Amino acid sequence: MFANPLGLLSLLGIPAVLAIHFLQRKSILLPVSTLFLLERTQREATSGRRFERLIPSIPLWMQLLAILLLAWFLSEPRFKKANSVQRVAIVLDSSASMTVFKQQVIATLSEQLPKLQGRASSMELTLLPSLPGADRLYAGNSSEELLKTLENFTPDAGLIDPSYTLRLARSIVSNDGLVIYLTDTPAEIVPYEARLISVGKPVTNVGFTGISFEEKQGTLTWQAIIRNYSDTPAKRSWSLATSTGASTPRSFDIAAKSFLTIQAAYPLDAENVRLVLTPDDFTLDDTLPIIAPKPKALKLSTATSPAFKDLTDKLLRSLQSTQASSDAATSDLVITSYDPLDPILPGTNAILFVEDPTSVGKYLKGGILSEAHPLMDGINWQALLVRETLQLPRLPTDRVLLWQEKRPLICLREAAGKQILCFNFDLRLSNATQQPAFIVLLHRFAESIRAAKVAPESLNLETGQAILIATAPDLPIQVAASDPSGKKVAFSTPAQAPSQPGFLTISQNKSPLLRAAIHFADTREAD
C-alpha cells in the first residue's frame, strides 16, 4: 500500500531514459590510407537522430536506478507489521452550531475512519470535545462504538478556542499519531499538526435572542426579540404555550439580517410558559422558556437623622424589590447616620453616613485613589469634593475603598457576618450625592446584601450561565430540571444553568430557593 500513489507517476521517467539511449548516431566511413595515424573521431550522423539500438552502459543503469529510488520515496510505501498500532485522536467542535450537522459528522467519520488505519494492524481511537476540561467521550479501538458515542453526544457550548484540546490530543497520540479537528468553522491553520475536516453548509435560521419584562398599567408584559440570521427574508409563526395548552399561532414576515419584537401579557399562575417559533434546522433558539421574574425581597429600614431624610427617601425609591421595615433588628439593610458625639453603630448590614454638627471645614487636598474591589470596579471618583469633617474611628479590620491622600473616605467594615458601608465624611459637606459613582456604589452594596440573603427568587437565565445562590449551611440541596414541555431531565449541578433550554428548580430542605427559565441566547452560534 502506498501513502502517496501519485508518486508512482515518476516511473514514467523510465521510458523517457530508454528513448534517449535508443537515439544513436550513424557513423560515416572515412577512407584513409593510414588510419592508425588519425586521431579517433566521433561518429557523426548523416541523417539526424533515429532509433537504432540500445547500448547497455553504466550511465543507463544508474539513471534507471535513480528513477526507481525516486518513485519509491515519493510513493511512500507502507507495509503492514504485526502488532502495529495507528493512534488517532479526534477533537470534535463542541459549539452549539454543530448540532445542525450532526448526521453529516457521523457520515463523514464513517467514511474517513477506515482510511486512517493505513497498513497498521489495529487502530486506537480517542474522541475529545473541544471544550477545555471536558472528559473524553470515547477511548478504544472500535469505530462502531465511537460512532455510537457520537450519536448520543449533543454539542451545546459557545465559541471555543480548540488549541488547548488539540495540544492534549497531540500529547495522547505522540508525534507519530494523527490528530483530527472536526468542525463546521473552517480554519486556515490548525495548530499541533492537526488535520482539518470541515462539515456543514449555510442554513436559514430564525430564532429568539432575548426576553425582557415590564409592568404596564399593573399588568406584567413580556417582550421577546426575534432575529433572522440568514441573507433572505423569512416567514414564521409564533405561539405561547403552557402546561395546559397553546395559543393560536401568529404569522409574521421578517426581512433578511433584521430583528423583530413581539410582546404580550404574561399568563399569571401558568406553568412551563414558553414561546415557540416555527422550527428550523437550528432548534435551540426556536423555543424560549420564560418565567415571571421575582428577585429576593430586601427589607430596608432607615434610622438617619432628619438631615438625611431626603437622601434616604430617594434611595428607597431607586432600589427595586424592597420592603420598608420599622424594625432595624430584622431588616436586611439599615440606612443610618453616625454622630461622633453619640457613637452608636448598627448591629446589622448597614449603610452609614457620618454626621458632623460642628463648623464647616476646608476642602480636602490631594489625589483620590480607589482600591481594587468589586464594589469600586469601573467607577470614577475624581470629581469628588469633600470638606474636612469628623471621622469614624477606624478599626484595623476595616477595608478602605476610597482614599484622598492618607484620609480614608469610604470604608467597608465586616463583623459577625454583617457588612457596614461607611462614608467617613458628611455627605452634606461634599458633592458626593451628585456623583454617579455614589449611586452606583449604593446599588452595588444593596445588591450584594440581596445576593447573600437566603430567600426564594425567580430568574430568567441563559444556557450555561453561572448561578450564584445563597444557601443555609449544613443542609442538602435538591436540583430538579425539565425540558421546555416540563419533562424531567437529569441534572445535578446547582452552580451552572443547564446547557439546554428548559426549567430549573433549586431547593434546600424542601424550600425552593430558585425557580428559573433557561433559554438559549448565544447569537454567535445561531448566526
Coordinates of C-alpha atoms in Angstrom, one line a residue:
M1 CA 0.0 0.0 0.0
F2 CA 1.3 3.4 -0.9
A3 CA 0.7 6.5 1.2
N4 CA 1.1 8.7 -1.9
P5 CA 0.1 6.7 -5.1
L6 CA 0.7 9.7 -7.3
G7 CA 4.4 9.3 -6.6
L8 CA 4.4 6.2 -8.9
L9 CA 4.0 8.7 -11.8
S10 CA 7.7 9.2 -11.6
L11 CA 8.1 5.8 -13.2
L12 CA 7.3 7.5 -16.5
G13 CA 10.9 8.6 -16.4
I14 CA 12.0 5.0 -17.4
P15 CA 10.6 5.1 -21.0
A16 CA 12.0 8.6 -21.3
V17 CA 15.5 7.5 -20.4
L18 CA 15.3 4.4 -22.6
A19 CA 14.1 6.6 -25.5
I20 CA 17.1 8.8 -25.1
H21 CA 19.5 5.9 -25.1
F22 CA 17.9 4.4 -28.2
L23 CA 18.8 7.5 -30.2
Q24 CA 22.2 6.7 -31.8
R25 CA 24.3 8.5 -34.4
K26 CA 25.0 6.7 -37.7
S27 CA 28.8 6.7 -38.3
I28 CA 30.4 7.9 -41.6
L29 CA 33.1 5.8 -43.3
L30 CA 36.3 7.9 -44.0
P31 CA 38.6 6.1 -46.5
V32 CA 42.2 6.8 -45.5
S33 CA 45.4 5.1 -46.3
T34 CA 46.9 5.4 -42.9
L35 CA 44.1 5.0 -40.4
F36 CA 46.4 4.5 -37.5
L37 CA 47.9 8.0 -38.0
L38 CA 44.5 9.7 -37.5
E39 CA 43.0 10.7 -34.2
R40 CA 39.9 8.9 -33.1
T41 CA 36.9 10.9 -34.4
Q42 CA 33.4 10.9 -33.0
R43 CA 30.7 9.4 -35.2
E44 CA 28.7 12.0 -36.9
A45 CA 25.1 11.5 -38.0
T46 CA 24.4 11.9 -41.6
S47 CA 20.6 11.8 -41.4
G48 CA 19.9 13.1 -37.8
R49 CA 18.8 11.2 -34.7
R50 CA 16.9 8.0 -35.0
F51 CA 16.1 4.9 -33.0
E52 CA 18.7 2.3 -33.8
R53 CA 19.7 0.1 -30.9
L54 CA 20.1 0.1 -27.1
I55 CA 23.7 0.1 -25.9
P56 CA 23.9 -1.1 -22.3
S57 CA 26.1 1.2 -20.2
I58 CA 26.8 2.3 -16.7
P59 CA 25.0 5.7 -17.1
L60 CA 21.9 3.9 -18.4
W61 CA 21.6 1.6 -15.4
M62 CA 22.4 4.4 -12.9
Q63 CA 19.7 6.6 -14.4
L64 CA 17.1 3.7 -14.2
L65 CA 18.1 3.0 -10.6
A66 CA 17.7 6.7 -9.7
I67 CA 14.2 6.8 -11.2
L68 CA 13.2 3.6 -9.2
L69 CA 14.5 5.1 -6.0
L70 CA 12.7 8.4 -6.7
A71 CA 9.4 6.5 -7.2
W72 CA 10.0 4.6 -4.0
F73 CA 10.4 7.7 -1.9
L74 CA 7.7 9.7 -3.5
S75 CA 5.0 7.0 -3.2
E76 CA 5.8 6.3 0.4
P77 CA 5.1 2.6 0.6
R78 CA 3.6 1.2 3.7
F79 CA 3.9 -2.4 4.9
K80 CA 1.6 -4.0 7.4
K81 CA 3.5 -5.0 10.5
A82 CA 2.3 -7.4 13.2
N83 CA 1.2 -5.6 16.4
S84 CA 1.4 -2.2 14.8
V85 CA -1.0 0.5 16.1
Q86 CA -2.2 3.7 14.5
R87 CA -3.2 6.2 17.1
V88 CA -5.9 8.7 16.1
A89 CA -7.3 11.5 18.3
I90 CA -10.4 13.2 17.0
V91 CA -11.2 16.7 18.5
L92 CA -14.9 17.4 17.9
D93 CA -16.0 21.0 17.8
S94 CA -18.4 21.3 20.8
S95 CA -20.1 24.6 19.8
A96 CA -23.9 24.5 19.6
S97 CA -23.9 25.2 15.8
M98 CA -22.6 21.6 15.3
T99 CA -26.0 20.2 16.2
V100 CA -27.2 21.1 12.7
F101 CA -24.6 18.9 11.0
K102 CA -24.5 16.0 13.5
Q103 CA -25.6 13.4 11.0
Q104 CA -23.1 14.8 8.4
V105 CA -20.4 14.5 11.0
I106 CA -21.2 10.8 11.6
A107 CA -21.4 10.1 7.9
T108 CA -18.0 11.8 7.3
L109 CA -16.3 9.8 10.1
S110 CA -17.8 6.6 8.9
E111 CA -16.1 7.2 5.5
Q112 CA -12.8 8.5 6.8
L113 CA -12.0 6.2 9.8
P114 CA -11.2 3.1 7.7
K115 CA -8.7 5.1 5.6
L116 CA -7.0 6.4 8.7
Q117 CA -5.8 3.0 9.8
G118 CA -3.5 2.6 6.9
R119 CA -1.3 -0.5 7.0
A120 CA -1.4 -0.8 10.8
S121 CA -2.8 -4.0 12.2
S122 CA -5.0 -2.1 14.7
M123 CA -6.2 1.5 15.5
E124 CA -6.6 3.2 18.8
L125 CA -9.3 5.9 18.7
T126 CA -9.8 8.8 21.1
L127 CA -12.7 11.2 20.8
L128 CA -12.4 14.5 22.7
P129 CA -14.8 17.5 22.9
S130 CA -13.1 20.8 22.1
L131 CA -14.4 22.3 25.4
P132 CA -11.4 22.7 27.7
G133 CA -11.5 20.5 30.8
A134 CA -14.3 18.2 29.5
D135 CA -13.9 14.4 29.8
R136 CA -13.1 12.2 26.9
L137 CA -16.1 11.0 25.0
Y138 CA -14.5 7.7 23.9
A139 CA -11.3 5.8 24.1
G140 CA -10.9 2.4 22.4
N141 CA -10.4 0.6 19.1
S142 CA -13.9 0.2 17.8
S143 CA -15.1 2.6 15.1
E144 CA -18.7 1.5 15.6
E145 CA -18.6 2.3 19.3
L146 CA -17.1 5.7 18.6
L147 CA -19.9 6.5 16.1
K148 CA -22.5 5.3 18.6
T149 CA -21.0 7.6 21.3
L150 CA -21.1 10.5 18.8
E151 CA -24.7 9.7 18.1
N152 CA -25.5 10.3 21.8
F153 CA -23.4 13.4 22.2
T154 CA -25.0 16.8 21.8
P155 CA -22.7 19.8 21.3
D156 CA -24.0 22.8 23.2
A157 CA -21.1 25.1 24.1
G158 CA -20.4 28.6 22.8
L159 CA -17.5 29.8 20.7
I160 CA -14.4 27.8 21.7
D161 CA -10.7 28.0 21.0
P162 CA -9.7 24.4 20.3
S163 CA -5.9 25.0 20.9
Y164 CA -5.9 23.5 24.4
T165 CA -7.7 20.3 23.4
L166 CA -5.6 19.9 20.3
R167 CA -2.5 20.1 22.4
L168 CA -3.9 17.5 24.7
A169 CA -4.8 15.3 21.7
R170 CA -1.3 15.6 20.3
S171 CA 0.2 14.5 23.7
I172 CA -2.1 11.5 23.7
V173 CA -1.1 10.1 20.2
S174 CA 2.5 11.4 20.3
N175 CA 4.3 12.6 17.2
D176 CA 3.6 9.5 15.1
G177 CA -0.2 9.6 15.6
L178 CA -2.9 11.5 13.8
V179 CA -4.9 14.5 15.3
I180 CA -8.1 15.4 13.5
Y181 CA -10.1 18.6 14.2
L182 CA -13.7 18.1 13.1
T183 CA -15.6 21.4 12.9
D184 CA -18.2 23.4 10.9
T185 CA -15.9 26.5 11.0
P186 CA -13.1 26.2 8.5
A187 CA -9.7 27.5 9.7
E188 CA -6.6 28.3 7.5
I189 CA -4.1 27.0 10.1
V190 CA -4.7 24.3 12.7
P191 CA -2.0 24.0 15.4
Y192 CA -0.2 20.9 16.5
E193 CA 0.0 19.4 13.0
A194 CA -3.7 18.5 13.2
R195 CA -5.7 17.6 10.1
L196 CA -8.9 19.6 9.5
I197 CA -12.2 18.1 8.4
S198 CA -14.9 20.7 7.8
V199 CA -18.6 19.9 7.5
G200 CA -21.7 22.0 7.1
K201 CA -23.2 24.5 4.8
P202 CA -25.2 27.8 5.1
V203 CA -28.6 27.2 6.5
T204 CA -31.6 29.5 7.2
N205 CA -32.1 30.3 10.9
V206 CA -34.7 32.5 12.7
G207 CA -34.7 32.4 16.5
F208 CA -35.2 34.2 19.8
T209 CA -32.3 36.3 21.1
G210 CA -33.6 37.5 24.5
I211 CA -36.5 38.4 26.8
S212 CA -37.4 41.4 29.0
F213 CA -40.3 42.2 31.3
E214 CA -42.2 45.4 32.1
E215 CA -45.1 46.4 34.3
K216 CA -47.7 48.2 32.2
Q217 CA -50.8 49.5 34.0
G218 CA -50.5 46.9 36.6
T219 CA -50.0 44.0 34.1
L220 CA -46.8 42.1 33.7
T221 CA -45.8 42.2 30.0
W222 CA -43.0 40.3 28.3
Q223 CA -41.1 41.5 25.2
A224 CA -39.1 39.0 23.1
I225 CA -36.7 39.7 20.3
I226 CA -36.6 37.6 17.1
R227 CA -33.7 37.7 14.7
N228 CA -33.3 36.5 11.1
Y229 CA -29.7 35.5 10.7
S230 CA -30.0 34.5 7.0
D231 CA -29.5 36.5 3.9
T232 CA -33.1 36.0 2.7
P233 CA -36.4 37.1 4.1
A234 CA -38.3 34.5 6.1
K235 CA -41.9 33.8 7.1
R236 CA -42.5 32.2 10.5
S237 CA -45.2 31.9 13.2
W238 CA -45.0 32.1 17.0
S239 CA -47.3 30.9 19.8
L240 CA -47.3 31.0 23.6
A241 CA -47.5 27.6 25.2
T242 CA -48.1 26.5 28.8
S243 CA -48.6 23.2 30.6
T244 CA -52.3 23.4 29.7
G245 CA -52.2 24.3 26.0
A246 CA -51.0 26.8 23.5
S247 CA -52.3 30.0 21.8
T248 CA -53.2 30.3 18.2
P249 CA -50.0 30.6 16.0
R250 CA -49.4 34.1 14.7
S251 CA -47.6 34.5 11.4
F252 CA -45.1 37.2 10.7
D253 CA -42.6 38.2 8.0
I254 CA -39.0 39.2 8.9
A255 CA -36.5 40.7 6.5
A256 CA -33.0 39.4 6.0
K257 CA -30.5 40.2 8.7
S258 CA -33.1 42.0 10.8
F259 CA -34.8 42.0 14.2
L260 CA -38.5 41.8 15.2
T261 CA -40.0 42.5 18.7
I262 CA -43.1 40.7 19.9
Q263 CA -44.9 41.3 23.2
A264 CA -48.0 40.2 25.2
A265 CA -49.2 39.9 28.7
Y266 CA -47.6 37.2 30.9
P267 CA -50.1 34.4 31.9
L268 CA -50.2 34.5 35.6
D269 CA -50.4 31.3 37.6
A270 CA -49.3 29.3 34.5
E271 CA -46.6 26.6 34.5
N272 CA -44.0 25.8 31.8
V273 CA -44.6 29.1 30.0
R274 CA -42.7 29.2 26.7
L275 CA -42.6 31.0 23.4
V276 CA -42.4 28.7 20.4
L277 CA -41.3 29.5 16.8
T278 CA -41.8 27.5 13.7
P279 CA -38.8 25.0 13.9
D280 CA -35.9 25.2 11.5
D281 CA -32.5 23.3 11.3
F282 CA -31.1 25.1 14.4
T283 CA -33.7 24.3 17.1
L284 CA -32.0 25.6 20.2
D285 CA -33.3 29.1 19.7
D286 CA -36.8 28.1 18.4
T287 CA -38.2 27.7 22.0
L288 CA -37.9 30.4 24.7
P289 CA -38.9 29.3 28.2
I290 CA -39.9 32.2 30.4
I291 CA -40.9 32.9 34.0
A292 CA -42.2 36.0 35.8
P293 CA -39.0 37.5 37.4
K294 CA -39.2 37.8 41.1
P295 CA -36.0 39.0 42.9
K296 CA -35.4 38.4 46.6
A297 CA -37.3 41.0 48.6
L298 CA -35.0 43.2 50.6
K299 CA -36.2 44.6 53.9
L300 CA -35.0 48.2 54.3
S301 CA -35.0 50.2 57.5
T302 CA -34.0 53.9 57.9
A303 CA -32.6 55.3 61.1
T304 CA -30.9 58.5 59.9
S305 CA -31.3 62.0 61.4
P306 CA -33.8 64.4 59.7
A307 CA -30.8 65.9 57.9
F308 CA -30.5 62.8 55.6
K309 CA -34.3 62.2 55.2
D310 CA -34.4 63.4 51.5
L311 CA -31.4 61.2 50.6
T312 CA -32.8 58.1 52.2
D313 CA -36.2 58.6 50.6
K314 CA -34.6 58.8 47.1
L315 CA -32.5 55.7 47.8
L316 CA -35.6 53.7 48.9
R317 CA -37.4 54.7 45.7
S318 CA -34.5 53.8 43.5
L319 CA -34.0 50.3 44.8
Q320 CA -36.2 47.6 43.3
S321 CA -38.0 44.8 45.2
T322 CA -37.7 46.4 48.6
Q323 CA -40.0 46.4 51.6
A324 CA -40.0 49.1 54.2
S325 CA -39.4 47.9 57.7
S326 CA -39.6 49.7 61.1
D327 CA -37.6 47.0 62.9
A328 CA -33.9 47.5 62.3
A329 CA -33.0 44.2 64.0
T330 CA -35.0 42.1 61.5
S331 CA -34.2 44.3 58.4
D332 CA -31.8 43.1 55.7
L333 CA -30.3 46.5 55.3
V334 CA -30.3 49.6 57.5
I335 CA -29.6 53.1 56.3
T336 CA -28.4 55.1 59.3
S337 CA -26.2 58.1 60.2
Y338 CA -23.4 58.2 62.7
D339 CA -23.0 61.1 65.1
P340 CA -19.4 61.2 66.6
L341 CA -20.8 62.8 69.7
D342 CA -23.2 59.8 70.1
P343 CA -21.2 56.9 68.7
I344 CA -23.6 54.0 68.3
L345 CA -23.1 51.5 65.4
P346 CA -25.8 49.3 64.0
G347 CA -25.5 45.5 64.5
T348 CA -26.9 44.6 61.1
N349 CA -25.9 45.2 57.5
A350 CA -25.9 48.9 57.1
I351 CA -25.1 52.0 55.0
L352 CA -23.7 54.5 57.4
F353 CA -23.2 58.3 56.8
V354 CA -21.1 60.4 59.2
E355 CA -23.0 63.4 60.5
D356 CA -20.8 66.4 61.6
P357 CA -22.8 69.0 63.6
T358 CA -19.7 71.2 64.0
S359 CA -18.5 74.1 61.8
V360 CA -17.6 73.6 58.1
G361 CA -14.0 72.7 57.4
K362 CA -11.8 73.3 54.4
Y363 CA -11.9 71.2 51.3
L364 CA -9.5 68.2 51.4
K365 CA -6.5 68.3 49.2
G366 CA -4.6 65.5 47.4
G367 CA -5.2 62.8 44.9
I368 CA -8.2 60.5 45.1
L369 CA -7.4 56.8 44.9
S370 CA -9.9 53.9 44.8
E371 CA -8.9 50.4 45.9
A372 CA -9.4 47.3 43.8
H373 CA -12.7 45.8 45.0
P374 CA -15.9 44.6 43.2
L375 CA -17.9 47.5 44.7
M376 CA -15.5 50.0 43.2
D377 CA -14.8 48.4 39.9
G378 CA -15.1 50.7 36.9
I379 CA -16.5 53.8 38.7
N380 CA -14.8 57.2 38.8
W381 CA -14.5 59.4 41.9
Q382 CA -12.1 62.0 40.5
A383 CA -14.7 64.8 40.6
L384 CA -15.5 64.3 44.3
L385 CA -15.1 67.3 46.5
V386 CA -15.1 66.7 50.3
R387 CA -14.7 69.1 53.2
E388 CA -12.9 68.2 56.4
T389 CA -15.3 66.7 58.9
L390 CA -15.2 64.5 62.0
Q391 CA -14.3 60.9 61.2
L392 CA -15.5 57.5 62.2
P393 CA -13.0 55.6 64.4
R394 CA -11.2 53.2 62.1
L395 CA -10.6 49.6 63.0
P396 CA -7.6 47.5 61.8
T397 CA -10.0 45.2 60.0
D398 CA -11.7 48.0 58.1
R399 CA -11.2 47.7 54.3
V400 CA -10.7 51.2 52.9
L401 CA -12.3 51.6 49.5
L402 CA -11.5 55.2 48.7
W403 CA -8.7 57.5 49.8
Q404 CA -7.8 61.1 49.4
E405 CA -4.1 61.2 50.2
K406 CA -3.9 59.5 53.6
R407 CA -7.5 60.3 54.5
P408 CA -9.9 57.3 54.2
L409 CA -13.2 58.5 52.7
I410 CA -15.2 55.2 52.3
C411 CA -14.6 52.0 54.3
L412 CA -16.2 48.6 54.4
R413 CA -16.5 47.1 57.8
E414 CA -17.2 43.4 58.3
A415 CA -18.0 41.8 61.7
A416 CA -20.0 38.7 62.7
G417 CA -21.1 38.1 59.1
K418 CA -22.5 41.6 58.7
Q419 CA -21.2 44.4 56.5
I420 CA -21.3 48.2 57.0
L421 CA -20.6 50.6 54.2
C422 CA -19.2 53.6 55.9
F423 CA -19.0 57.1 54.4
N424 CA -16.3 58.6 56.5
F425 CA -17.4 62.2 55.8
D426 CA -20.5 64.3 56.0
L427 CA -22.3 64.0 52.7
R428 CA -23.9 67.4 53.1
L429 CA -20.4 68.9 53.0
S430 CA -19.5 67.4 49.7
N431 CA -20.8 66.9 46.2
A432 CA -21.0 63.1 46.6
T433 CA -24.7 62.9 46.1
Q434 CA -24.2 64.5 42.6
Q435 CA -21.7 61.8 41.6
P436 CA -22.9 58.8 39.5
A437 CA -20.3 56.8 41.3
F438 CA -22.1 57.4 44.6
I439 CA -25.4 56.0 43.3
V440 CA -23.7 53.0 41.7
L441 CA -21.8 52.2 44.9
L442 CA -25.0 52.2 47.0
H443 CA -26.8 50.0 44.5
R444 CA -23.9 47.5 44.3
F445 CA -23.8 47.3 48.0
A446 CA -27.5 46.7 48.3
E447 CA -27.5 44.1 45.6
S448 CA -24.6 42.3 47.4
I449 CA -26.7 42.1 50.5
R450 CA -29.6 40.8 48.4
A451 CA -27.4 38.1 46.8
A452 CA -26.2 36.9 50.2
K453 CA -29.8 36.6 51.6
V454 CA -31.2 33.1 51.8
A455 CA -34.6 33.6 50.2
P456 CA -36.6 32.4 47.1
E457 CA -36.3 34.1 43.8
S458 CA -37.3 33.6 40.2
L459 CA -35.0 34.4 37.3
N460 CA -34.6 34.1 33.5
L461 CA -31.2 32.7 32.7
E462 CA -29.2 31.8 29.7
T463 CA -27.9 28.3 29.0
G464 CA -24.7 27.6 30.8
Q465 CA -24.9 30.7 32.9
A466 CA -23.2 30.7 36.2
I467 CA -25.6 30.6 39.2
L468 CA -24.8 32.3 42.5
I469 CA -27.2 31.2 45.1
A470 CA -27.1 31.7 48.8
T471 CA -27.8 28.6 50.9
A472 CA -28.1 27.7 54.5
P473 CA -25.1 25.8 55.9
D474 CA -25.1 22.1 56.5
L475 CA -28.4 21.4 54.6
P476 CA -28.6 19.3 51.4
I477 CA -29.5 21.0 48.1
Q478 CA -32.0 19.5 45.7
V479 CA -31.8 20.2 42.0
A480 CA -34.6 19.5 39.5
A481 CA -34.6 20.3 35.8
S482 CA -37.0 19.8 32.9
D483 CA -37.2 20.4 29.2
P484 CA -39.5 23.2 27.9
S485 CA -42.5 20.9 27.9
G486 CA -42.0 20.0 31.5
K487 CA -40.5 16.6 31.1
K488 CA -37.9 15.9 33.7
V489 CA -34.2 15.6 32.7
A490 CA -31.1 14.5 34.6
F491 CA -29.2 17.5 36.0
S492 CA -27.4 17.9 39.3
T493 CA -25.2 21.0 39.1
P494 CA -26.5 23.9 41.1
A495 CA -23.6 26.2 40.2
Q496 CA -24.5 26.4 36.5
A497 CA -27.6 26.5 34.3
P498 CA -28.2 23.6 32.1
S499 CA -26.9 23.6 28.5
Q500 CA -30.3 23.0 27.0
P501 CA -33.4 25.3 27.2
G502 CA -35.9 24.3 29.9
F503 CA -36.7 25.0 33.5
L504 CA -34.7 24.6 36.7
T505 CA -35.6 24.5 40.4
I506 CA -33.1 24.5 43.3
S507 CA -34.4 23.8 46.7
Q508 CA -33.0 23.3 50.2
N509 CA -34.8 21.5 53.0
K510 CA -37.8 21.2 50.6
S511 CA -38.0 25.0 50.3
P512 CA -37.4 26.4 46.8
L513 CA -34.6 28.9 46.6
L514 CA -34.5 29.4 42.8
R515 CA -37.0 28.9 40.1
A516 CA -35.5 29.7 36.7
A517 CA -36.4 29.5 33.0
I518 CA -33.4 28.7 30.8
H519 CA -33.2 30.0 27.2
F520 CA -30.5 29.9 24.5
A521 CA -29.2 33.4 23.6
D522 CA -25.7 32.8 22.0
T523 CA -26.1 34.8 18.8
R524 CA -22.5 33.8 17.7
E525 CA -23.6 30.1 17.4
A526 CA -27.0 30.9 15.9
D527 CA -25.5 33.0 13.1

